[in-house]
């Protein structure tokens, strides 16, 4: 890949929408933009979910988010969180690429910088932040100049055989193993309040992807599977705990609202928990 294949006249006249530096102690929502964004990990380490692929990232990594590429950060260490620089922009076009695209053929969309490039890029990032916050006359032109430098550095890095980090691809992660982990989590924690977002957080995956692979493996959603676990446990308690109230049993299997519990029970088994318990007693006394 030759650098000249990317550059031609009037390629780079970027308009910068925002510049930001943030310590990633919390996870953002899974989202995308209608413009390209470049992120630089200045320090620390963590993970990123990019179009449903989980990637490990660390200081010295550059992330490319084209328009429509879904992503969010994953916090893996509160003691060593990522310090991330990111910039959103438009009005660029590289040779033989679509307008406003930073799809440089890197997959996953991450580049690991060599030490010299890391030093140069980090310097540009901090200078851009300082200029963005300065309020000085003509700061827009300075930011445009820094943005152009950043893009040139990125392309130079890509054309110098920069070592790329390996993605922790979900297919190699093993779908069946992931689903078994979810099932174990549900089975061990069914009495607690559980949401799809909580399951996804524990797995470092998006809720949408969790639902997709779980349904493909089991035929139903994680929440429906959880309901079945709870109701099967409730049946066992109704059979063996003659002195316990329906409300007490509902609470033990994760439902604070006894009415909601009774409604679900009847929906799945065609009979209310009260009548189910009564029928069990009659059979035992027959």
PDB file of C-alpha atoms in Angstrom:
ATOM      1  CA  UNK A   1       0.000   0.000   0.000  1.00  0.00           C
ATOM      2  CA  UNK A   2       1.654   3.241  -1.128  1.00  0.00           C
ATOM      3  CA  UNK A   3       0.993   6.538   0.662  1.00  0.00           C
ATOM      4  CA  UNK A   4       0.479   8.253  -2.707  1.00  0.00           C
ATOM      5  CA  UNK A   5      -2.497   5.993  -3.416  1.00  0.00           C
ATOM      6  CA  UNK A   6      -4.389   7.841  -0.681  1.00  0.00           C
ATOM      7  CA  UNK A   7      -3.449  11.449  -1.332  1.00  0.00           C
ATOM      8  CA  UNK A   8      -4.456  13.670  -4.228  1.00  0.00           C
ATOM      9  CA  UNK A   9      -5.162  17.395  -4.619  1.00  0.00           C
ATOM     10  CA  UNK A  10      -7.767  18.864  -2.246  1.00  0.00           C
ATOM     11  CA  UNK A  11      -8.141  15.579  -0.367  1.00  0.00           C
ATOM     12  CA  UNK A  12      -7.917  17.105   3.094  1.00  0.00           C
ATOM     13  CA  UNK A  13      -9.892  20.169   4.106  1.00  0.00           C
ATOM     14  CA  UNK A  14     -11.493  18.777   7.269  1.00  0.00           C
ATOM     15  CA  UNK A  15     -14.313  20.373   9.210  1.00  0.00           C
ATOM     16  CA  UNK A  16     -14.000  19.418  12.895  1.00  0.00           C
ATOM     17  CA  UNK A  17     -17.277  18.977  14.806  1.00  0.00           C
ATOM     18  CA  UNK A  18     -15.863  18.307  18.250  1.00  0.00           C
ATOM     19  CA  UNK A  19     -12.663  17.484  20.094  1.00  0.00           C
ATOM     20  CA  UNK A  20     -12.693  15.769  23.465  1.00  0.00           C
ATOM     21  CA  UNK A  21     -10.436  14.051  25.998  1.00  0.00           C
ATOM     22  CA  UNK A  22     -12.102  11.762  28.515  1.00  0.00           C
ATOM     23  CA  UNK A  23     -11.144   9.232  31.161  1.00  0.00           C
ATOM     24  CA  UNK A  24     -13.335   6.192  30.499  1.00  0.00           C
ATOM     25  CA  UNK A  25     -14.480   5.245  33.998  1.00  0.00           C
ATOM     26  CA  UNK A  26     -18.029   4.606  32.745  1.00  0.00           C
ATOM     27  CA  UNK A  27     -19.329   2.875  29.649  1.00  0.00           C
ATOM     28  CA  UNK A  28     -21.136   4.872  26.993  1.00  0.00           C
ATOM     29  CA  UNK A  29     -24.201   3.539  25.185  1.00  0.00           C
ATOM     30  CA  UNK A  30     -23.835   1.424  22.047  1.00  0.00           C
ATOM     31  CA  UNK A  31     -24.107   4.060  19.310  1.00  0.00           C
ATOM     32  CA  UNK A  32     -22.950   5.334  15.943  1.00  0.00           C
ATOM     33  CA  UNK A  33     -22.514   8.682  14.153  1.00  0.00           C
ATOM     34  CA  UNK A  34     -23.393  10.096  10.743  1.00  0.00           C
ATOM     35  CA  UNK A  35     -19.813  11.336  10.353  1.00  0.00           C
ATOM     36  CA  UNK A  36     -16.367   9.725  10.789  1.00  0.00           C
ATOM     37  CA  UNK A  37     -14.620   9.721  14.165  1.00  0.00           C
ATOM     38  CA  UNK A  38     -11.057   8.901  15.171  1.00  0.00           C
ATOM     39  CA  UNK A  39     -10.219   7.897  18.736  1.00  0.00           C
ATOM     40  CA  UNK A  40      -6.739   7.648  20.234  1.00  0.00           C
ATOM     41  CA  UNK A  41      -6.060   5.758  23.459  1.00  0.00           C
ATOM     42  CA  UNK A  42      -3.635   8.078  25.254  1.00  0.00           C
ATOM     43  CA  UNK A  43      -3.142   5.884  28.321  1.00  0.00           C
ATOM     44  CA  UNK A  44      -4.638   2.931  30.152  1.00  0.00           C
ATOM     45  CA  UNK A  45      -6.408  -0.067  28.666  1.00  0.00           C
ATOM     46  CA  UNK A  46      -9.859  -1.521  28.163  1.00  0.00           C
ATOM     47  CA  UNK A  47     -12.055  -3.015  25.492  1.00  0.00           C
ATOM     48  CA  UNK A  48     -14.233  -1.726  22.677  1.00  0.00           C
ATOM     49  CA  UNK A  49     -17.295  -3.295  21.125  1.00  0.00           C
ATOM     50  CA  UNK A  50     -17.194  -2.377  17.417  1.00  0.00           C
ATOM     51  CA  UNK A  51     -20.024  -3.652  15.201  1.00  0.00           C
ATOM     52  CA  UNK A  52     -20.581  -6.554  17.627  1.00  0.00           C
ATOM     53  CA  UNK A  53     -16.880  -7.493  17.731  1.00  0.00           C
ATOM     54  CA  UNK A  54     -15.086  -7.206  21.056  1.00  0.00           C
ATOM     55  CA  UNK A  55     -11.561  -5.790  20.850  1.00  0.00           C
ATOM     56  CA  UNK A  56      -8.893  -5.226  23.465  1.00  0.00           C
ATOM     57  CA  UNK A  57      -7.366  -1.741  23.295  1.00  0.00           C
ATOM     58  CA  UNK A  58      -4.534  -0.004  25.109  1.00  0.00           C
ATOM     59  CA  UNK A  59      -2.380   3.104  25.058  1.00  0.00           C
ATOM     60  CA  UNK A  60      -1.077   3.667  21.546  1.00  0.00           C
ATOM     61  CA  UNK A  61      -4.112   2.351  19.694  1.00  0.00           C
ATOM     62  CA  UNK A  62      -6.016   4.383  17.105  1.00  0.00           C
ATOM     63  CA  UNK A  63      -9.655   3.467  16.437  1.00  0.00           C
ATOM     64  CA  UNK A  64     -11.461   4.289  13.189  1.00  0.00           C
ATOM     65  CA  UNK A  65     -15.226   4.765  13.314  1.00  0.00           C
ATOM     66  CA  UNK A  66     -16.765   5.418   9.928  1.00  0.00           C
ATOM     67  CA  UNK A  67     -20.287   6.776   9.674  1.00  0.00           C
ATOM     68  CA  UNK A  68     -22.734   4.101  10.846  1.00  0.00           C
ATOM     69  CA  UNK A  69     -20.161   1.976  12.696  1.00  0.00           C
ATOM     70  CA  UNK A  70     -21.657   1.063  16.071  1.00  0.00           C
ATOM     71  CA  UNK A  71     -19.326   1.134  19.055  1.00  0.00           C
ATOM     72  CA  UNK A  72     -18.976   1.612  22.761  1.00  0.00           C
ATOM     73  CA  UNK A  73     -16.189   1.402  25.301  1.00  0.00           C
ATOM     74  CA  UNK A  74     -15.972  -1.362  27.911  1.00  0.00           C
ATOM     75  CA  UNK A  75     -14.334  -0.595  31.262  1.00  0.00           C
ATOM     76  CA  UNK A  76     -12.086  -3.476  32.343  1.00  0.00           C
ATOM     77  CA  UNK A  77     -10.006  -1.789  35.053  1.00  0.00           C
ATOM     78  CA  UNK A  78     -11.067   1.029  37.370  1.00  0.00           C
ATOM     79  CA  UNK A  79      -7.432   1.344  38.481  1.00  0.00           C
ATOM     80  CA  UNK A  80      -6.119   1.778  34.942  1.00  0.00           C
ATOM     81  CA  UNK A  81      -8.991   3.193  32.858  1.00  0.00           C
ATOM     82  CA  UNK A  82      -8.546   4.414  29.321  1.00  0.00           C
ATOM     83  CA  UNK A  83      -7.751   8.068  28.756  1.00  0.00           C
ATOM     84  CA  UNK A  84      -9.193   8.616  25.295  1.00  0.00           C
ATOM     85  CA  UNK A  85      -8.981  11.432  22.786  1.00  0.00           C
ATOM     86  CA  UNK A  86     -11.663  11.550  20.114  1.00  0.00           C
ATOM     87  CA  UNK A  87     -12.544  13.871  17.288  1.00  0.00           C
ATOM     88  CA  UNK A  88     -15.533  13.962  14.932  1.00  0.00           C
ATOM     89  CA  UNK A  89     -15.124  15.528  11.527  1.00  0.00           C
ATOM     90  CA  UNK A  90     -16.166  15.603   7.846  1.00  0.00           C
ATOM     91  CA  UNK A  91     -15.201  17.138   4.478  1.00  0.00           C
ATOM     92  CA  UNK A  92     -12.413  14.725   3.656  1.00  0.00           C
ATOM     93  CA  UNK A  93     -11.810  12.366   0.775  1.00  0.00           C
ATOM     94  CA  UNK A  94      -8.870  10.102   0.151  1.00  0.00           C
ATOM     95  CA  UNK A  95      -7.941   8.828  -3.272  1.00  0.00           C
ATOM     96  CA  UNK A  96     -10.063   5.851  -4.403  1.00  0.00           C
ATOM     97  CA  UNK A  97     -12.226   5.969  -1.258  1.00  0.00           C
ATOM     98  CA  UNK A  98     -15.781   7.274  -0.725  1.00  0.00           C
ATOM     99  CA  UNK A  99     -16.267  10.826   0.498  1.00  0.00           C
ATOM    100  CA  UNK A 100     -15.986  11.211   4.273  1.00  0.00           C
ATOM    101  CA  UNK A 101     -14.698   7.673   4.707  1.00  0.00           C
ATOM    102  CA  UNK A 102     -11.808   6.511   6.871  1.00  0.00           C
ATOM    103  CA  UNK A 103     -12.177   2.895   5.852  1.00  0.00           C
ATOM    104  CA  UNK A 104      -8.518   2.177   5.203  1.00  0.00           C
ATOM    105  CA  UNK A 105      -8.956  -1.568   4.931  1.00  0.00           C
ATOM    106  CA  UNK A 106      -7.935  -2.123   8.557  1.00  0.00           C
ATOM    107  CA  UNK A 107      -9.825  -4.932  10.290  1.00  0.00           C
ATOM    108  CA  UNK A 108     -10.644  -4.683  13.062  1.00  0.00           C
ATOM    109  CA  UNK A 109     -10.809  -0.918  12.749  1.00  0.00           C
ATOM    110  CA  UNK A 110      -7.864  -0.447  15.088  1.00  0.00           C
ATOM    111  CA  UNK A 111      -4.204   0.368  14.508  1.00  0.00           C
ATOM    112  CA  UNK A 112      -1.430  -0.099  17.051  1.00  0.00           C
ATOM    113  CA  UNK A 113       1.153   2.677  16.763  1.00  0.00           C
ATOM    114  CA  UNK A 114       4.889   2.265  16.976  1.00  0.00           C
ATOM    115  CA  UNK A 115       6.564   4.301  19.756  1.00  0.00           C
ATOM    116  CA  UNK A 116       7.681   7.179  17.505  1.00  0.00           C
ATOM    117  CA  UNK A 117       4.278   7.546  15.877  1.00  0.00           C
ATOM    118  CA  UNK A 118       2.575   7.317  19.276  1.00  0.00           C
ATOM    119  CA  UNK A 119       4.666  10.243  20.516  1.00  0.00           C
ATOM    120  CA  UNK A 120       3.847  12.355  17.472  1.00  0.00           C
ATOM    121  CA  UNK A 121       0.122  11.557  17.471  1.00  0.00           C
ATOM    122  CA  UNK A 122      -0.297  12.112  21.223  1.00  0.00           C
ATOM    123  CA  UNK A 123       1.409  15.504  20.838  1.00  0.00           C
ATOM    124  CA  UNK A 124      -1.056  16.473  18.103  1.00  0.00           C
ATOM    125  CA  UNK A 125      -4.004  15.314  20.239  1.00  0.00           C
ATOM    126  CA  UNK A 126      -2.986  17.387  23.260  1.00  0.00           C
ATOM    127  CA  UNK A 127      -2.261  20.444  21.100  1.00  0.00           C
ATOM    128  CA  UNK A 128      -5.674  20.109  19.465  1.00  0.00           C
ATOM    129  CA  UNK A 129      -7.359  19.897  22.885  1.00  0.00           C
ATOM    130  CA  UNK A 130      -5.488  22.986  24.105  1.00  0.00           C
ATOM    131  CA  UNK A 131      -6.432  24.923  20.974  1.00  0.00           C
ATOM    132  CA  UNK A 132     -10.074  23.777  21.166  1.00  0.00           C
ATOM    133  CA  UNK A 133     -10.308  25.089  24.741  1.00  0.00           C
ATOM    134  CA  UNK A 134      -8.250  28.241  24.211  1.00  0.00           C
ATOM    135  CA  UNK A 135     -10.882  30.562  22.782  1.00  0.00           C
ATOM    136  CA  UNK A 136      -8.135  32.261  20.768  1.00  0.00           C
ATOM    137  CA  UNK A 137      -8.972  34.021  17.474  1.00  0.00           C
ATOM    138  CA  UNK A 138      -8.527  31.726  14.509  1.00  0.00           C
ATOM    139  CA  UNK A 139      -8.668  28.563  16.589  1.00  0.00           C
ATOM    140  CA  UNK A 140     -10.806  26.891  13.898  1.00  0.00           C
ATOM    141  CA  UNK A 141      -7.922  27.190  11.421  1.00  0.00           C
ATOM    142  CA  UNK A 142      -5.420  25.815  13.939  1.00  0.00           C
ATOM    143  CA  UNK A 143      -7.691  22.871  14.715  1.00  0.00           C
ATOM    144  CA  UNK A 144      -8.119  22.210  10.984  1.00  0.00           C
ATOM    145  CA  UNK A 145      -4.339  22.186  10.627  1.00  0.00           C
ATOM    146  CA  UNK A 146      -3.901  19.765  13.551  1.00  0.00           C
ATOM    147  CA  UNK A 147      -6.654  17.544  12.152  1.00  0.00           C
ATOM    148  CA  UNK A 148      -4.868  17.403   8.811  1.00  0.00           C
ATOM    149  CA  UNK A 149      -1.638  16.442  10.590  1.00  0.00           C
ATOM    150  CA  UNK A 150      -3.449  13.704  12.485  1.00  0.00           C
ATOM    151  CA  UNK A 151      -4.904  12.222   9.303  1.00  0.00           C
ATOM    152  CA  UNK A 152      -1.527  12.305   7.573  1.00  0.00           C
ATOM    153  CA  UNK A 153       0.134  10.591  10.542  1.00  0.00           C
ATOM    154  CA  UNK A 154      -2.540   7.896  10.512  1.00  0.00           C
ATOM    155  CA  UNK A 155      -2.080   7.172   6.808  1.00  0.00           C
ATOM    156  CA  UNK A 156       1.704   7.124   7.198  1.00  0.00           C
ATOM    157  CA  UNK A 157       1.343   4.662  10.040  1.00  0.00           C
ATOM    158  CA  UNK A 158      -0.902   2.410   7.989  1.00  0.00           C
ATOM    159  CA  UNK A 159       1.547   2.384   5.094  1.00  0.00           C
ATOM    160  CA  UNK A 160       4.587   1.507   7.222  1.00  0.00           C
ATOM    161  CA  UNK A 161       3.467  -1.994   8.219  1.00  0.00           C
ATOM    162  CA  UNK A 162       2.318  -0.906  11.665  1.00  0.00           C
ATOM    163  CA  UNK A 163       1.722  -3.850  13.930  1.00  0.00           C
ATOM    164  CA  UNK A 164      -2.022  -4.326  14.255  1.00  0.00           C
ATOM    165  CA  UNK A 165      -3.623  -5.654  17.408  1.00  0.00           C
ATOM    166  CA  UNK A 166      -5.580  -8.845  17.165  1.00  0.00           C
ATOM    167  CA  UNK A 167      -9.305  -8.751  17.756  1.00  0.00           C
ATOM    168  CA  UNK A 168     -10.947 -11.024  20.249  1.00  0.00           C
ATOM    169  CA  UNK A 169     -13.464 -12.064  17.656  1.00  0.00           C
ATOM    170  CA  UNK A 170     -16.672 -13.421  18.961  1.00  0.00           C
ATOM    171  CA  UNK A 171     -16.615 -16.444  16.671  1.00  0.00           C
ATOM    172  CA  UNK A 172     -13.345 -17.579  18.257  1.00  0.00           C
ATOM    173  CA  UNK A 173     -14.803 -16.788  21.633  1.00  0.00           C
ATOM    174  CA  UNK A 174     -17.178 -19.699  20.960  1.00  0.00           C
ATOM    175  CA  UNK A 175     -20.892 -18.995  20.777  1.00  0.00           C
ATOM    176  CA  UNK A 176     -21.959 -22.147  22.593  1.00  0.00           C
ATOM    177  CA  UNK A 177     -19.630 -21.430  25.479  1.00  0.00           C
ATOM    178  CA  UNK A 178     -20.982 -17.866  25.728  1.00  0.00           C
ATOM    179  CA  UNK A 179     -24.576 -19.106  25.829  1.00  0.00           C
ATOM    180  CA  UNK A 180     -23.690 -21.675  28.491  1.00  0.00           C
ATOM    181  CA  UNK A 181     -22.210 -18.883  30.577  1.00  0.00           C
ATOM    182  CA  UNK A 182     -25.430 -16.892  30.227  1.00  0.00           C
ATOM    183  CA  UNK A 183     -27.534 -19.909  31.217  1.00  0.00           C
ATOM    184  CA  UNK A 184     -25.331 -20.536  34.258  1.00  0.00           C
ATOM    185  CA  UNK A 185     -25.646 -16.895  35.260  1.00  0.00           C
ATOM    186  CA  UNK A 186     -29.436 -17.025  34.971  1.00  0.00           C
ATOM    187  CA  UNK A 187     -29.660 -20.320  36.869  1.00  0.00           C
ATOM    188  CA  UNK A 188     -27.497 -19.064  39.719  1.00  0.00           C
ATOM    189  CA  UNK A 189     -29.072 -15.603  40.017  1.00  0.00           C
ATOM    190  CA  UNK A 190     -32.725 -16.093  39.034  1.00  0.00           C
ATOM    191  CA  UNK A 191     -33.923 -14.803  42.417  1.00  0.00           C
ATOM    192  CA  UNK A 192     -32.243 -11.436  41.762  1.00  0.00           C
ATOM    193  CA  UNK A 193     -33.375  -8.594  39.530  1.00  0.00           C
ATOM    194  CA  UNK A 194     -31.814  -9.338  36.132  1.00  0.00           C
ATOM    195  CA  UNK A 195     -31.977  -7.248  32.968  1.00  0.00           C
ATOM    196  CA  UNK A 196     -30.693  -7.903  29.473  1.00  0.00           C
ATOM    197  CA  UNK A 197     -28.314  -4.963  29.929  1.00  0.00           C
ATOM    198  CA  UNK A 198     -26.862  -6.579  33.069  1.00  0.00           C
ATOM    199  CA  UNK A 199     -26.288  -9.866  31.243  1.00  0.00           C
ATOM    200  CA  UNK A 200     -24.633  -8.022  28.357  1.00  0.00           C
ATOM    201  CA  UNK A 201     -22.432  -6.046  30.737  1.00  0.00           C
ATOM    202  CA  UNK A 202     -21.191  -9.223  32.394  1.00  0.00           C
ATOM    203  CA  UNK A 203     -20.361 -10.708  28.990  1.00  0.00           C
ATOM    204  CA  UNK A 204     -18.804  -7.501  27.544  1.00  0.00           C
ATOM    205  CA  UNK A 205     -21.181  -7.752  24.592  1.00  0.00           C
ATOM    206  CA  UNK A 206     -24.078  -5.689  23.332  1.00  0.00           C
ATOM    207  CA  UNK A 207     -27.650  -6.530  24.424  1.00  0.00           C
ATOM    208  CA  UNK A 208     -28.688  -6.889  20.776  1.00  0.00           C
ATOM    209  CA  UNK A 209     -25.950  -9.413  20.057  1.00  0.00           C
ATOM    210  CA  UNK A 210     -26.614 -11.326  23.294  1.00  0.00           C
ATOM    211  CA  UNK A 211     -30.271 -11.724  22.276  1.00  0.00           C
ATOM    212  CA  UNK A 212     -29.304 -12.775  18.760  1.00  0.00           C
ATOM    213  CA  UNK A 213     -26.842 -15.541  19.630  1.00  0.00           C
ATOM    214  CA  UNK A 214     -28.880 -16.777  22.599  1.00  0.00           C
ATOM    215  CA  UNK A 215     -32.002 -17.203  20.468  1.00  0.00           C
ATOM    216  CA  UNK A 216     -30.012 -18.922  17.727  1.00  0.00           C
ATOM    217  CA  UNK A 217     -28.627 -21.409  20.271  1.00  0.00           C
ATOM    218  CA  UNK A 218     -31.717 -21.984  22.455  1.00  0.00           C
ATOM    219  CA  UNK A 219     -34.682 -20.881  20.355  1.00  0.00           C
ATOM    220  CA  UNK A 220     -35.765 -18.183  22.801  1.00  0.00           C
ATOM    221  CA  UNK A 221     -34.670 -14.893  24.312  1.00  0.00           C
ATOM    222  CA  UNK A 222     -32.605 -14.679  27.528  1.00  0.00           C
ATOM    223  CA  UNK A 223     -35.498 -13.062  29.403  1.00  0.00           C
ATOM    224  CA  UNK A 224     -37.974 -15.776  28.368  1.00  0.00           C
ATOM    225  CA  UNK A 225     -35.432 -18.372  29.419  1.00  0.00           C
ATOM    226  CA  UNK A 226     -35.127 -16.632  32.792  1.00  0.00           C
ATOM    227  CA  UNK A 227     -38.902 -16.655  33.203  1.00  0.00           C
ATOM    228  CA  UNK A 228     -38.991 -20.407  32.593  1.00  0.00           C
ATOM    229  CA  UNK A 229     -36.254 -21.008  35.166  1.00  0.00           C
ATOM    230  CA  UNK A 230     -38.152 -18.969  37.726  1.00  0.00           C
ATOM    231  CA  UNK A 231     -41.488 -20.628  37.049  1.00  0.00           C
ATOM    232  CA  UNK A 232     -40.018 -24.152  37.153  1.00  0.00           C
ATOM    233  CA  UNK A 233     -38.481 -23.323  40.517  1.00  0.00           C
ATOM    234  CA  UNK A 234     -41.815 -21.900  41.661  1.00  0.00           C
ATOM    235  CA  UNK A 235     -43.534 -25.183  40.722  1.00  0.00           C
ATOM    236  CA  UNK A 236     -41.062 -27.088  42.867  1.00  0.00           C
ATOM    237  CA  UNK A 237     -41.713 -24.785  45.809  1.00  0.00           C
ATOM    238  CA  UNK A 238     -45.472 -25.050  45.368  1.00  0.00           C
ATOM    239  CA  UNK A 239     -45.166 -28.848  45.466  1.00  0.00           C
ATOM    240  CA  UNK A 240     -42.969 -29.003  48.545  1.00  0.00           C
ATOM    241  CA  UNK A 241     -43.807 -25.913  50.633  1.00  0.00           C
ATOM    242  CA  UNK A 242     -47.374 -26.390  51.804  1.00  0.00           C
ATOM    243  CA  UNK A 243     -47.229 -23.726  54.480  1.00  0.00           C
ATOM    244  CA  UNK A 244     -45.748 -20.939  52.377  1.00  0.00           C
ATOM    245  CA  UNK A 245     -47.861 -18.234  50.756  1.00  0.00           C
ATOM    246  CA  UNK A 246     -47.949 -17.549  47.022  1.00  0.00           C
ATOM    247  CA  UNK A 247     -46.480 -14.106  47.718  1.00  0.00           C
ATOM    248  CA  UNK A 248     -43.528 -15.617  49.591  1.00  0.00           C
ATOM    249  CA  UNK A 249     -42.824 -18.093  46.791  1.00  0.00           C
ATOM    250  CA  UNK A 250     -43.101 -15.368  44.160  1.00  0.00           C
ATOM    251  CA  UNK A 251     -40.521 -13.280  46.009  1.00  0.00           C
ATOM    252  CA  UNK A 252     -38.158 -16.231  46.368  1.00  0.00           C
ATOM    253  CA  UNK A 253     -38.057 -16.746  42.606  1.00  0.00           C
ATOM    254  CA  UNK A 254     -37.489 -13.067  41.793  1.00  0.00           C
ATOM    255  CA  UNK A 255     -40.942 -11.478  41.617  1.00  0.00           C
ATOM    256  CA  UNK A 256     -41.888  -8.725  44.057  1.00  0.00           C
ATOM    257  CA  UNK A 257     -45.280  -8.334  42.377  1.00  0.00           C
ATOM    258  CA  UNK A 258     -47.354 -11.409  43.216  1.00  0.00           C
ATOM    259  CA  UNK A 259     -50.011 -10.429  40.686  1.00  0.00           C
ATOM    260  CA  UNK A 260     -47.432 -10.340  37.892  1.00  0.00           C
ATOM    261  CA  UNK A 261     -46.060 -13.680  39.040  1.00  0.00           C
ATOM    262  CA  UNK A 262     -49.531 -15.268  39.053  1.00  0.00           C
ATOM    263  CA  UNK A 263     -50.270 -13.882  35.605  1.00  0.00           C
ATOM    264  CA  UNK A 264     -47.035 -15.341  34.172  1.00  0.00           C
ATOM    265  CA  UNK A 265     -47.606 -18.678  35.885  1.00  0.00           C
ATOM    266  CA  UNK A 266     -51.101 -19.008  34.417  1.00  0.00           C
ATOM    267  CA  UNK A 267     -49.858 -17.937  30.974  1.00  0.00           C
ATOM    268  CA  UNK A 268     -47.208 -20.699  30.936  1.00  0.00           C
ATOM    269  CA  UNK A 269     -49.081 -23.511  32.699  1.00  0.00           C
ATOM    270  CA  UNK A 270     -52.726 -22.689  32.074  1.00  0.00           C
ATOM    271  CA  UNK A 271     -53.535 -22.597  35.786  1.00  0.00           C
ATOM    272  CA  UNK A 272     -52.944 -20.094  38.572  1.00  0.00           C
ATOM    273  CA  UNK A 273     -50.304 -20.897  41.230  1.00  0.00           C
ATOM    274  CA  UNK A 274     -53.043 -20.993  43.878  1.00  0.00           C
ATOM    275  CA  UNK A 275     -55.042 -23.650  42.023  1.00  0.00           C
ATOM    276  CA  UNK A 276     -51.859 -25.511  41.135  1.00  0.00           C
ATOM    277  CA  UNK A 277     -50.972 -25.707  44.814  1.00  0.00           C
ATOM    278  CA  UNK A 278     -54.519 -26.784  45.659  1.00  0.00           C
ATOM    279  CA  UNK A 279     -54.460 -29.564  43.040  1.00  0.00           C
ATOM    280  CA  UNK A 280     -51.120 -30.816  44.373  1.00  0.00           C
ATOM    281  CA  UNK A 281     -52.575 -31.042  47.875  1.00  0.00           C
ATOM    282  CA  UNK A 282     -55.660 -32.885  46.656  1.00  0.00           C
ATOM    283  CA  UNK A 283     -53.506 -35.423  44.819  1.00  0.00           C
ATOM    284  CA  UNK A 284     -51.336 -35.938  47.878  1.00  0.00           C
ATOM    285  CA  UNK A 285     -54.399 -36.472  50.103  1.00  0.00           C
ATOM    286  CA  UNK A 286     -56.214 -38.714  47.626  1.00  0.00           C
TER     287      UNK A 286
END
